[in-house]
Coordinates of C-alpha atoms in Angstrom, one line a residue:
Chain A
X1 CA 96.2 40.3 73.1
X2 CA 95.2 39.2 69.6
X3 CA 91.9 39.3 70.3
X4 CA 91.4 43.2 70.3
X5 CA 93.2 43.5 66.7
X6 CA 91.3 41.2 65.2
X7 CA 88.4 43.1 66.7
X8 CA 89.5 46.3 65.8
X9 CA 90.1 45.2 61.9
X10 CA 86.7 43.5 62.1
X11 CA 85.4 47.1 62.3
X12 CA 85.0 49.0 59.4
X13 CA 86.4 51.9 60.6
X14 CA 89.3 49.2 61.7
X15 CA 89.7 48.3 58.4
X16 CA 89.5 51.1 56.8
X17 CA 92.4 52.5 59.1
X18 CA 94.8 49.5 57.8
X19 CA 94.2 50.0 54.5
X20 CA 94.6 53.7 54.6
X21 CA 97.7 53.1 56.0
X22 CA 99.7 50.3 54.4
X23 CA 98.5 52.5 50.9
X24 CA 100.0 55.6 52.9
X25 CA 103.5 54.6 53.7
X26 CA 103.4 52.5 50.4
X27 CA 103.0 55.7 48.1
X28 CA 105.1 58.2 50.3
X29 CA 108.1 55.3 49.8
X30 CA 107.4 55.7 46.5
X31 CA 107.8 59.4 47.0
X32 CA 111.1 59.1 48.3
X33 CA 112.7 55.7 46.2
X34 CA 111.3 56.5 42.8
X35 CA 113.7 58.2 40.1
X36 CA 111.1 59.7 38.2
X37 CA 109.5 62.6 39.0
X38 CA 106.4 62.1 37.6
X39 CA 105.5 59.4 40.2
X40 CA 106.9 61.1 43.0
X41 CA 104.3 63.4 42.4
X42 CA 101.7 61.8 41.9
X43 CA 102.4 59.3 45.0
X44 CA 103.1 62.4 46.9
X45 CA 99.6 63.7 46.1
X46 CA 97.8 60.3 46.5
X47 CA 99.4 59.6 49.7
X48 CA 97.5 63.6 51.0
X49 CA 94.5 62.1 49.5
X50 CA 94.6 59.2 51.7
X51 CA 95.7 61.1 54.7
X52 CA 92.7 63.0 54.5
X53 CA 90.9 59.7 55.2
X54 CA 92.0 59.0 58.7
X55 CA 90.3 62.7 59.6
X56 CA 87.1 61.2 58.0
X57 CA 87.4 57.8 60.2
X58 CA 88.4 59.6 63.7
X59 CA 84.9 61.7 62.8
X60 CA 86.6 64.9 62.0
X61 CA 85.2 65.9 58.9
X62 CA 86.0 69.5 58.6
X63 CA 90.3 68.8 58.9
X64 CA 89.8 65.9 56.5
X65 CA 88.0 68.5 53.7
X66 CA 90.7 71.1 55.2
X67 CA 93.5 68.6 54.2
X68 CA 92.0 68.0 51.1
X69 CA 91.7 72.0 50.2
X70 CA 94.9 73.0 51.6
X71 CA 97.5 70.1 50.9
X72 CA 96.1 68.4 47.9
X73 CA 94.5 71.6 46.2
X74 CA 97.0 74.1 47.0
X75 CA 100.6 72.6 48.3
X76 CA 100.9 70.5 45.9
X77 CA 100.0 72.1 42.9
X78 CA 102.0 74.4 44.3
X79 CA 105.0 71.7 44.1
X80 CA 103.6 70.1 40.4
X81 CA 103.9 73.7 38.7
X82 CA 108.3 73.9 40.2
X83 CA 108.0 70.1 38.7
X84 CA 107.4 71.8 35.1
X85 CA 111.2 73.1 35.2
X86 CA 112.1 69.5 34.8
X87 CA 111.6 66.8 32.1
X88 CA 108.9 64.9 33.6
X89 CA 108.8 61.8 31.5
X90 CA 112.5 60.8 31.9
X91 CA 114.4 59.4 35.3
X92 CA 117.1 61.8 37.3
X93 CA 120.3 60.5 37.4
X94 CA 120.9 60.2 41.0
X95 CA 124.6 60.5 42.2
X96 CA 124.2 58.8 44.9
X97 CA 122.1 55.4 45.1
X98 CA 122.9 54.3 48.8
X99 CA 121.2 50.6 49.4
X100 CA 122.1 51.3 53.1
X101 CA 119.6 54.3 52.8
X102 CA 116.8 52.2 51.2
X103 CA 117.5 49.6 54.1
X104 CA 116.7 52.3 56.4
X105 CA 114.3 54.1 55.7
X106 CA 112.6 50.3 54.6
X107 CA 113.3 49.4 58.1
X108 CA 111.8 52.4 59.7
X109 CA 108.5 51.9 57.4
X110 CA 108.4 48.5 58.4
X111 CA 108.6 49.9 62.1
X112 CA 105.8 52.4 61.4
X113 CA 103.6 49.4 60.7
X114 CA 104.6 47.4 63.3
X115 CA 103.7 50.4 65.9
X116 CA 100.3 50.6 64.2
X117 CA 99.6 46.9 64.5
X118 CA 100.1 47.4 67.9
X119 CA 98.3 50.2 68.6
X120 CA 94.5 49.0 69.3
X121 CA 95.9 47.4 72.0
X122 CA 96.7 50.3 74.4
X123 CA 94.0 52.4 72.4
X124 CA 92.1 52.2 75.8
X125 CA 94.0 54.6 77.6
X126 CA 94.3 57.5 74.9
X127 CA 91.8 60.6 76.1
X128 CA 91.0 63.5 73.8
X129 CA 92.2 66.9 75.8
X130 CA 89.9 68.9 73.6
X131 CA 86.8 66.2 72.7
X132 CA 84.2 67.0 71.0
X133 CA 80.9 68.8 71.9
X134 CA 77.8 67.1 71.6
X135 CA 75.5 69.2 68.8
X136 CA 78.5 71.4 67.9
X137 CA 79.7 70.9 64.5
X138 CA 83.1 69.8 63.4
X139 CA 84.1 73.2 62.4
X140 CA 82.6 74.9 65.3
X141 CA 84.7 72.6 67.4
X142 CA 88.3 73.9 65.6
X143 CA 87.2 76.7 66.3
X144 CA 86.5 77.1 69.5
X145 CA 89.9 76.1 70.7
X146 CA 91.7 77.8 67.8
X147 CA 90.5 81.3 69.0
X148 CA 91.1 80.6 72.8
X149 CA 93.8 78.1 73.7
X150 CA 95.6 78.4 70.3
X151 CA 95.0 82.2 70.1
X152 CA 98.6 83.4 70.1
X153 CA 100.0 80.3 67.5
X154 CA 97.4 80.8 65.5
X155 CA 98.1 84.3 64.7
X156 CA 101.3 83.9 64.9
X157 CA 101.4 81.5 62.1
X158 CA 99.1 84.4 60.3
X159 CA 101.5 87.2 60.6
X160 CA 104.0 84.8 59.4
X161 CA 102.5 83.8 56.7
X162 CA 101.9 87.2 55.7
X163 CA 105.7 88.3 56.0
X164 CA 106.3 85.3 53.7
X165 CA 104.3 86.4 51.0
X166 CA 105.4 90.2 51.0
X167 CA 109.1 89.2 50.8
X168 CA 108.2 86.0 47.9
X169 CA 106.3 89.3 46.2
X170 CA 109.1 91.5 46.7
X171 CA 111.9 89.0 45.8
X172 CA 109.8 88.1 42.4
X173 CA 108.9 91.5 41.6
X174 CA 112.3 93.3 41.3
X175 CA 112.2 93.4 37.3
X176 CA 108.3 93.2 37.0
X177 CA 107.8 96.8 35.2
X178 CA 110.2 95.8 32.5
X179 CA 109.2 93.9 29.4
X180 CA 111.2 90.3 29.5
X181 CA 111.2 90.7 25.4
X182 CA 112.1 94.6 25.3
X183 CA 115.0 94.5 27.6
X184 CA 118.1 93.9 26.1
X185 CA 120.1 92.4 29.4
X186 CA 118.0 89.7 28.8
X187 CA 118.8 89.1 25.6
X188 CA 122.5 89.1 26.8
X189 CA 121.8 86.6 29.9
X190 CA 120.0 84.2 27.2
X191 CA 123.1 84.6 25.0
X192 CA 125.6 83.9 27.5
X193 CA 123.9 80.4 28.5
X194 CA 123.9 79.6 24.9
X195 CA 127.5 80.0 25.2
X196 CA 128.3 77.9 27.6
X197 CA 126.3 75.2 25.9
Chain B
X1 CA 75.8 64.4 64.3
X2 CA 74.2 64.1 60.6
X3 CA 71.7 67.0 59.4
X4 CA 68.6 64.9 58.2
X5 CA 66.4 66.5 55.7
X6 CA 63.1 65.5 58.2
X7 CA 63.3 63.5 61.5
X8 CA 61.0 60.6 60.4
X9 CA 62.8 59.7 57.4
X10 CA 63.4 56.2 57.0
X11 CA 66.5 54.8 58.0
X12 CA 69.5 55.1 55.0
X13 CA 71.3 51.7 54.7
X14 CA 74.0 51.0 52.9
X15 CA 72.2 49.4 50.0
X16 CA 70.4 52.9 49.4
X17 CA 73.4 54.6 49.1
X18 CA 74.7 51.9 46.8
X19 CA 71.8 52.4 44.5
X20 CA 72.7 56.0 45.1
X21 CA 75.9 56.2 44.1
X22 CA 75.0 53.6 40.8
X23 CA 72.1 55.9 39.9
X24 CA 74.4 59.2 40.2
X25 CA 77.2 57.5 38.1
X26 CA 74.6 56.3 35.2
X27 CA 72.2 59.2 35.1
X28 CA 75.4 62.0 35.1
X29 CA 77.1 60.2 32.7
X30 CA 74.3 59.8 30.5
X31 CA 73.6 63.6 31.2
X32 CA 77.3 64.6 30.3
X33 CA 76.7 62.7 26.9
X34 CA 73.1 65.3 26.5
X35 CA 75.1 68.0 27.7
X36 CA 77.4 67.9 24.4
X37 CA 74.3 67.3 22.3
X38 CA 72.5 70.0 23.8
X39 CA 76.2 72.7 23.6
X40 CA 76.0 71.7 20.3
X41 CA 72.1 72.4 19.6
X42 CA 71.9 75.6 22.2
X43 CA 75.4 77.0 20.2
X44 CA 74.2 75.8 16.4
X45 CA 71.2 77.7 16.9
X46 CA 73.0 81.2 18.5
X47 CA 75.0 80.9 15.3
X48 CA 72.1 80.8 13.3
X49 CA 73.2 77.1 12.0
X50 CA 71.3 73.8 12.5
X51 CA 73.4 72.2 14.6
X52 CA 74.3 67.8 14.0
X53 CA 70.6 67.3 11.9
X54 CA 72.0 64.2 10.2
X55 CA 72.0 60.8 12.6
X56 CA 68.3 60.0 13.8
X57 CA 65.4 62.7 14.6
X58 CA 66.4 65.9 14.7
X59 CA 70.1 64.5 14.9
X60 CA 69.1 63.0 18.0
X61 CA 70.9 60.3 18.1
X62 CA 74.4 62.2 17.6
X63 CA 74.7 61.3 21.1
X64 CA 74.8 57.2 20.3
X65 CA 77.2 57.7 17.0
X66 CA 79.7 59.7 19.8
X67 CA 79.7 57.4 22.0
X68 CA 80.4 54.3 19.5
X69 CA 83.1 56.4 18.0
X70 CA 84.6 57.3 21.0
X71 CA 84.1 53.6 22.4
X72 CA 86.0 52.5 19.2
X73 CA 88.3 54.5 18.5
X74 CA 92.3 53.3 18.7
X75 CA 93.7 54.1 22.1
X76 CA 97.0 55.5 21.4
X77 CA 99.5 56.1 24.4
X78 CA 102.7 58.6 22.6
X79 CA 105.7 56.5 22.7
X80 CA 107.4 58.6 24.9
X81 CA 104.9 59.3 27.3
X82 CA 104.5 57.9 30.5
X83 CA 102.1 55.5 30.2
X84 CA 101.3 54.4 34.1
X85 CA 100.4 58.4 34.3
X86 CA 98.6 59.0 31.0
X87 CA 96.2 56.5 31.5
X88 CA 95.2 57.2 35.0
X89 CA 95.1 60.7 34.6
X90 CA 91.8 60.8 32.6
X91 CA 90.6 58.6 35.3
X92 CA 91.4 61.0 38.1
X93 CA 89.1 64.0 36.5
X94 CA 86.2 62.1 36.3
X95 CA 86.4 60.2 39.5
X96 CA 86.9 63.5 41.5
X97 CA 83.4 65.2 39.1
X98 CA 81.9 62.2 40.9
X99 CA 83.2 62.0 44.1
X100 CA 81.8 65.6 44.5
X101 CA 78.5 64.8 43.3
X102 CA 77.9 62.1 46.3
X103 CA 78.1 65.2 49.0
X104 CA 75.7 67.4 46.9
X105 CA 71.6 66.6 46.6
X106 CA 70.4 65.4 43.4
X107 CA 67.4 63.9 42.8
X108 CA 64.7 63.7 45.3
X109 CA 64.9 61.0 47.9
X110 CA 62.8 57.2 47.2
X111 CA 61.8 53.9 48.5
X112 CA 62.1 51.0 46.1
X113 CA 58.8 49.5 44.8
X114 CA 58.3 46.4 47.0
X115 CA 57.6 44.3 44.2
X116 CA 61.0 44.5 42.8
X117 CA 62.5 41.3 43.9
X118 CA 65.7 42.3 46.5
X119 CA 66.0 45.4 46.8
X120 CA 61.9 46.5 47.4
X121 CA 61.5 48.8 50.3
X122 CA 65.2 50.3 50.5
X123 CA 65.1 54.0 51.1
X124 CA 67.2 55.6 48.8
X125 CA 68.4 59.0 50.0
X126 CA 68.8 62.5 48.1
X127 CA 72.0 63.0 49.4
X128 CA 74.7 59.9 49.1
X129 CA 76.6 61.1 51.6
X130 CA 75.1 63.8 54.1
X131 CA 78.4 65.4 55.1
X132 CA 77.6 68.5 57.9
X133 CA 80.7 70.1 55.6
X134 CA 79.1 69.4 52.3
X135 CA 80.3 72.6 50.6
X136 CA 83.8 72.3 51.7
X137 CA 83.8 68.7 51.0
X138 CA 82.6 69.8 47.0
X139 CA 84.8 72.6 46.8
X140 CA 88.0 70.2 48.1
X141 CA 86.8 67.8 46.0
X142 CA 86.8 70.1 42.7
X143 CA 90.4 71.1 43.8
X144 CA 91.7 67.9 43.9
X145 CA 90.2 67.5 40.2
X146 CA 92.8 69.8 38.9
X147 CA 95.2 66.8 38.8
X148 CA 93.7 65.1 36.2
X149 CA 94.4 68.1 33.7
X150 CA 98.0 68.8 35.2
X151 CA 99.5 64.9 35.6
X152 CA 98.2 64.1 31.4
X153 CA 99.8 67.9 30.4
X154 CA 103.0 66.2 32.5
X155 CA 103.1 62.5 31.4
X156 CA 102.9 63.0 27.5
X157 CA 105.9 64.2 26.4
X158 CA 104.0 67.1 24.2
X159 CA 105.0 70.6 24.7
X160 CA 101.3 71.5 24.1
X161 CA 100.7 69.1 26.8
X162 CA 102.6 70.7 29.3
X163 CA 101.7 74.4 28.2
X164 CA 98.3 72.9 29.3
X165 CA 99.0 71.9 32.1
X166 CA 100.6 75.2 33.4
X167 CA 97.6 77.0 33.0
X168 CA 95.6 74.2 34.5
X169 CA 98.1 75.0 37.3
X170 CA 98.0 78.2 37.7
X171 CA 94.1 79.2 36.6
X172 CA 92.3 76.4 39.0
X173 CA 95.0 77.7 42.1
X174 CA 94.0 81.1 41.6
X175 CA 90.1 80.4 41.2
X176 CA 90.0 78.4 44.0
X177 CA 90.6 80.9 46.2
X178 CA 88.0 83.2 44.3
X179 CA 85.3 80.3 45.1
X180 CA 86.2 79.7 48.5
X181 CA 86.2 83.2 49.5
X182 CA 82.9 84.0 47.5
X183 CA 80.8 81.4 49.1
X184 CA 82.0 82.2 52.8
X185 CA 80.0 85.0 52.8
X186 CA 76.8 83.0 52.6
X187 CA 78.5 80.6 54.7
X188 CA 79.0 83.0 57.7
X189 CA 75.2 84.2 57.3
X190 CA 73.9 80.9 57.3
X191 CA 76.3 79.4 59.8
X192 CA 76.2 76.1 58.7
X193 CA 78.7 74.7 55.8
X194 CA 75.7 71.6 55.5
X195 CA 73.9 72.1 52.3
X196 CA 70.6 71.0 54.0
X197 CA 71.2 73.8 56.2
X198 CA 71.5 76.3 53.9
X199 CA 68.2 75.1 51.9
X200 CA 66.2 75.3 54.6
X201 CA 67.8 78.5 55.5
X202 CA 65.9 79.7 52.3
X203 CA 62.5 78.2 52.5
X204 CA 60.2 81.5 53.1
X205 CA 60.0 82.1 48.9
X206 CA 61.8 83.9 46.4
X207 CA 62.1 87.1 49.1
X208 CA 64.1 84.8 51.1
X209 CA 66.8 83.3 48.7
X210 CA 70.7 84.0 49.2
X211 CA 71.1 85.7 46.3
X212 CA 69.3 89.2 47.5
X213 CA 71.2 89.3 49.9
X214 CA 74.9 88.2 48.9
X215 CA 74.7 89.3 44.7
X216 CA 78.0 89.9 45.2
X217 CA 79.2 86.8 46.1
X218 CA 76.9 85.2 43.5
X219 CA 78.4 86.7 40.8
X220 CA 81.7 86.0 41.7
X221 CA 81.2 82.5 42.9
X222 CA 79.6 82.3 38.9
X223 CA 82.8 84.0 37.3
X224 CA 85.2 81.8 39.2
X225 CA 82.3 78.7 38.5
X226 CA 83.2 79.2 34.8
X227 CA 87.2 78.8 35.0
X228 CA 87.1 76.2 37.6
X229 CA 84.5 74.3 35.2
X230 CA 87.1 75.7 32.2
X231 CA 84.6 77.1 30.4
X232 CA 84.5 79.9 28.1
X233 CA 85.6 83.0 28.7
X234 CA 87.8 81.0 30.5
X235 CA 88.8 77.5 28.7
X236 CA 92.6 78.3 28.4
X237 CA 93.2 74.8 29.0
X238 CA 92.7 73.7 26.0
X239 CA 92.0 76.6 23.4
X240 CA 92.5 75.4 20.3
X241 CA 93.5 78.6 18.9
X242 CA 96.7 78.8 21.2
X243 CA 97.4 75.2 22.4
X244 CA 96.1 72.5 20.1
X245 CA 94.1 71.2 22.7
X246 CA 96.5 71.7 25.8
X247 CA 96.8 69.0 28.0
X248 CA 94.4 66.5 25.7
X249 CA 96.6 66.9 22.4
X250 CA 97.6 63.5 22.7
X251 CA 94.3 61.7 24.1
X252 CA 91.9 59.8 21.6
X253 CA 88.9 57.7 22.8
X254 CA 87.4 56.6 25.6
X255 CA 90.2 58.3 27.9
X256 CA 90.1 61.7 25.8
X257 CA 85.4 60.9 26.6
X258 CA 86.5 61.0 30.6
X259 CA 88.1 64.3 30.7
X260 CA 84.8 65.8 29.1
X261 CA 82.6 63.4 31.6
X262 CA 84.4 65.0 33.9
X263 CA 84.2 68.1 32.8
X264 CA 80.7 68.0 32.0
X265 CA 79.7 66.5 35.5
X266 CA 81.6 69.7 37.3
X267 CA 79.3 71.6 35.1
X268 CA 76.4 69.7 37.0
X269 CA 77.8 70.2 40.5
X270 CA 78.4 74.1 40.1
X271 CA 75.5 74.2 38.9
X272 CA 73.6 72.2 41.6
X273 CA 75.7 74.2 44.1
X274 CA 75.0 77.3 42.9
X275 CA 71.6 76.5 42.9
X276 CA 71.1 75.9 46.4
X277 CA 73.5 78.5 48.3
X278 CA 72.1 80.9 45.8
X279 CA 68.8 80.5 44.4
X280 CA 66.6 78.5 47.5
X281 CA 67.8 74.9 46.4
X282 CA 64.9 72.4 46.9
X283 CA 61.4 72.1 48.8
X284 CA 62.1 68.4 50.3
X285 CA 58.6 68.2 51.1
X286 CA 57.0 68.3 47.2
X287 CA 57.8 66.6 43.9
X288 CA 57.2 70.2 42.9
X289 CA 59.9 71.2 44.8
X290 CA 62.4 69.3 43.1
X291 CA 61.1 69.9 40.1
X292 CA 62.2 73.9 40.7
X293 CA 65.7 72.8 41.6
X294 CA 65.8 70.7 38.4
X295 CA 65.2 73.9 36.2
X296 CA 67.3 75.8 38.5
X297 CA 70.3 73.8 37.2
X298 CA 68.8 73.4 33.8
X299 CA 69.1 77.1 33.6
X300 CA 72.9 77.3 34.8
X301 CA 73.7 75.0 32.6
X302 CA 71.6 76.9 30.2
X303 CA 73.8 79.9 31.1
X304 CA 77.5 78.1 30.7
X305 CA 76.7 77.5 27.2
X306 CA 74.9 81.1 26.5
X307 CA 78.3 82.6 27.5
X308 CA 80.3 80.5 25.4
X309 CA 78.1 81.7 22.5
X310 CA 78.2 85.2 23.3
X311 CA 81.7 86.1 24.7
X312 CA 85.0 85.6 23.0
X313 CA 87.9 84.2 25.7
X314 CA 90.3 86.3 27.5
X315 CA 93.9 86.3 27.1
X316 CA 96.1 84.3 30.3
X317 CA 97.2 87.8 31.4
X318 CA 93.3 88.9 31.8
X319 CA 92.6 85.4 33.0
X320 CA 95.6 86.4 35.9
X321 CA 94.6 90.1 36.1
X322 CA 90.6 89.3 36.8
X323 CA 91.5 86.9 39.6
X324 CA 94.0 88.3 41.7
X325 CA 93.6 92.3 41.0
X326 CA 89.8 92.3 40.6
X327 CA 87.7 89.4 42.1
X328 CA 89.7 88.4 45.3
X329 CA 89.8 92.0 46.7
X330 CA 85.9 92.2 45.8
X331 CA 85.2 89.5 47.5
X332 CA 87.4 90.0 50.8
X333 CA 85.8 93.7 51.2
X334 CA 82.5 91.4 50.9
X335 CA 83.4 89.3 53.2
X336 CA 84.6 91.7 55.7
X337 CA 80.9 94.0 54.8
X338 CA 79.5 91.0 55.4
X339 CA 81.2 90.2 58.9
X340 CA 80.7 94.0 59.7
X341 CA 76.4 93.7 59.4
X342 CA 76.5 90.3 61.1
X343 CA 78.7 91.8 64.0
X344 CA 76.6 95.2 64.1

């Protein structure tokens, strides 16, 4: 029983899997337990980083670069530039701190692991549905079975994506032919938060 | 799976790409240190000045007095920054320039003199890693630079810092997308996203070189080149005139020398791509070959610091205007053009 993990971290791909991992679920707890945004973050991001690797070991170069573009590159900048409304460099007072959460979610990680551990073990009897063809490349592969047996989710996803972005346009572009500075609502809105200051 | 440059190359062992990846780090760094000499030099003389004329020949050795001042200089972390994330944020810009440089060839492949104790007879590859995604892999690469910029803007507690790092934010998103749609163009004729592939798509002379056919894409994939590189016309990052220096107000020494490494070596790898999708890359076969390359990204290079010279920067606004009213429409119509002949 022992025998095939030992073999399996042995490997370097093995290895490199473990590793991956325990830095994984390390940063995304950091994610979730740290009171500082800043590190949140920057775990956060980190952690996509790393994810990105385990598409490099199982040989699938072309999700692992995807990940990288779209989560790292895009998502979460996406999530760094709402971080900018905050103070960055000083903690959030949390109104709850719940041990019994942290025990949980601790627990769970520690679950995680243990399935992963275990894993190698019954890797024999996992079988790709869609493997890879010989003298294909990676992104060939994608998508061959994205524009046949994932046609209609695929476009799906696109023409959702699309009515996403029309109504984010149309919900940030109510007042966008009006000068901010000119208007004198504004002026009034800024005044009244003064106020209640 | 891999894309080998010829099928009788020797085998690459991991010792080869060790002495890859060492020889990358030193000769890039060393370059980034030129680079500034040279900006300084190419600029001086476009100004009709001299340029640094003082340390060694020719001010020369500018580059040596730099690097001891920056080596020496007091490393100050603002009191109410936070620390953790201010140091390692000038580590995260150069370590992504350099990741991106190991998918991307530079310098022509070699074996090691046998007589050098060790290591003799190692075949050291052009390409550290020869990814069949090579250009995604750079272009992901780049993206993920972007942090470096945006968590030092965040982490020190300076509201030129975070001004910074806003418009890191918001210009490398936008001209990301501007890059990624400009170069599948040439990616769709050529089929291949290897950058093997797409040199020796371009082997039959200057007739046969991407750029007749996709000028379009080149010029775009240059524009957005520039503000992903944050170059002038588009260093809002950290323009002087508007920001202090954005998000490296509070940076002195050897931290404040990695953001410009790091800059300096994204320079490079624009450059070097640039050079291949768009202008025949290298002939792996001669020393000749790759000595055309070479001036290929001497000349971009070249061409970064002309612009700066000769063009004044553009406002955020423009910066925001170009991008998403101008260049991302061209280049979708190109694309789709582009899809349109290859279909037809």
């Amino acid at each position: 029983m022992f025998e095939n993990f030992i073999a399996s971290i042995m490997t370097i791909e093995g290895a490199a899997f473990y590793v991956f991992s325990i830095l994984t679920i390390g940063l995304f707890s950091i994610t979730v337990m740290s009171k500082n945004v800043l590190y949140a973050m920057t775990s956060l991001a980190a952690a996509m980083v790393l994810i990105s690797g385990f598409f490099f070991i199982l040989g699938a170069d072309f999700l692992g670069v995807v990940q990288l573009v779209v989560y790292v590159g895009a998502i979460m900048a996406l999530y760094s530039f709402a971080m900018m409304f905050f103070d960055a460099t000083k903690d959030i007072k949390e109104k709850t701190t719940s041990n019994s959460l942290v025990f949980l979610l601790g627990g769970l990680s520690a679950l995680v692991l243990v399935l992963m551990f275990a894993a190698p073990i019954y890797s024999e009897n996992i079988q790709a549905l869609y493997p890879m063809h010989e003298g294909v490349g990676n992104a060939q592969d994608v998508g061959m079975v994205l524009f046949t047996k994932y046609l209609i989710p695929f476009e799906v996803a696109a023409v959702m994506l699309l009515v996403a972005m029309i109504a984010g346009i149309i919900l940030a572009g109510k007042k966008m032919d009006e000068s901010l500075t000119e208007d004198m609502s504004a002026d009034d809105e800024i005044l009244i938060i003064k106020d209640e200051k | 799976m891999e894309t080998t440059l010829v099928e009788n190359l020797p085998q690459v062992t991991a010792a080869g790409v060790i002495i890859k990846a060492v020889l990358i780090l030193a000769i890039i760094s060393a370059l980034a240190g030129f680079g500034t000499f040279i900006e300084r030099k190419v600029l001086a003389f476009m100004q009709r000045r001299l340029g640094p004329m003082h340390v060694g020949p020719y001010g020369l050795l500018q580059i040596a007095a730099d690097g001891i001042k920056l080596f020496t200089k007091e490393d100050i972390v603002p009191q109410h920054a936070n620390a953790f994330i201010f140091k390692i944020a000038p580590i995260i810009t150069a370590a992504t320039a350099f990741i991106a440089l190991a998918a991307v060839p530079v310098f022509p492949d070699f074996t090691v003199p046998e007589f050098i104790p060790l290591l003799g007879g190692t075949f050291v590859p052009s390409i550290a890693s020869d990814l069949n995604i090579g250009v995604l892999f750079v272009l992901g690469m780049m993206a993920a630079g972007l942090y470096g910029p945006l968590l030092a803007g965040m982490a020190q507690a300076n509201k030129w810092g975070i001004l910074g790092a806003a418009r890191t934010a918001v210009q490398f998103l936008s001209y990301e997308v501007v890059t990624g749609l400009s170069i599948l163009a040439p990616i769709m004729i050529v089929g291949s996203l290897s950058f093997v592939d797409f040199n020796n798509y371009q082997t039959a002379g200057v007739g046969s070189w991407m750029i007749w056919q996709q000028p379009v894409a080149f010029v775009l994939f240059l524009i957005a080149g520039f503000a992903e590189t944050n170059r002038t016309p588009f260093d809002l990052l950290e323009h002087e005139a508007e920001v202090v220096s954005g998000y490296a107000t509070e940076y002195s020494g050897m931290r404040w020398g990695m953001f410009f490494i790091g800059e300096y070596a994204n320079m490079i790898t624009i450059s070097v791509i640039a050079a291949i999708v768009f202008l025949g890359g290298y002939d792996a076969a001669s020393t000749f070959g790759w000595l055309t390359i070479m001036l290929k990204i001497a000349f971009f290079f070249f061409l970064m610091l002309w612009v700066r010279a000769a063009w004044p920067h553009v406002r955020p606004d423009q910066l925001m205007w170009l991008c998403w009213k101008v260049l991302m429409p061209i280049a979708l119509l190109n694309i789709l053009i582009t899809a349109l002949v290859l279909l037809g």
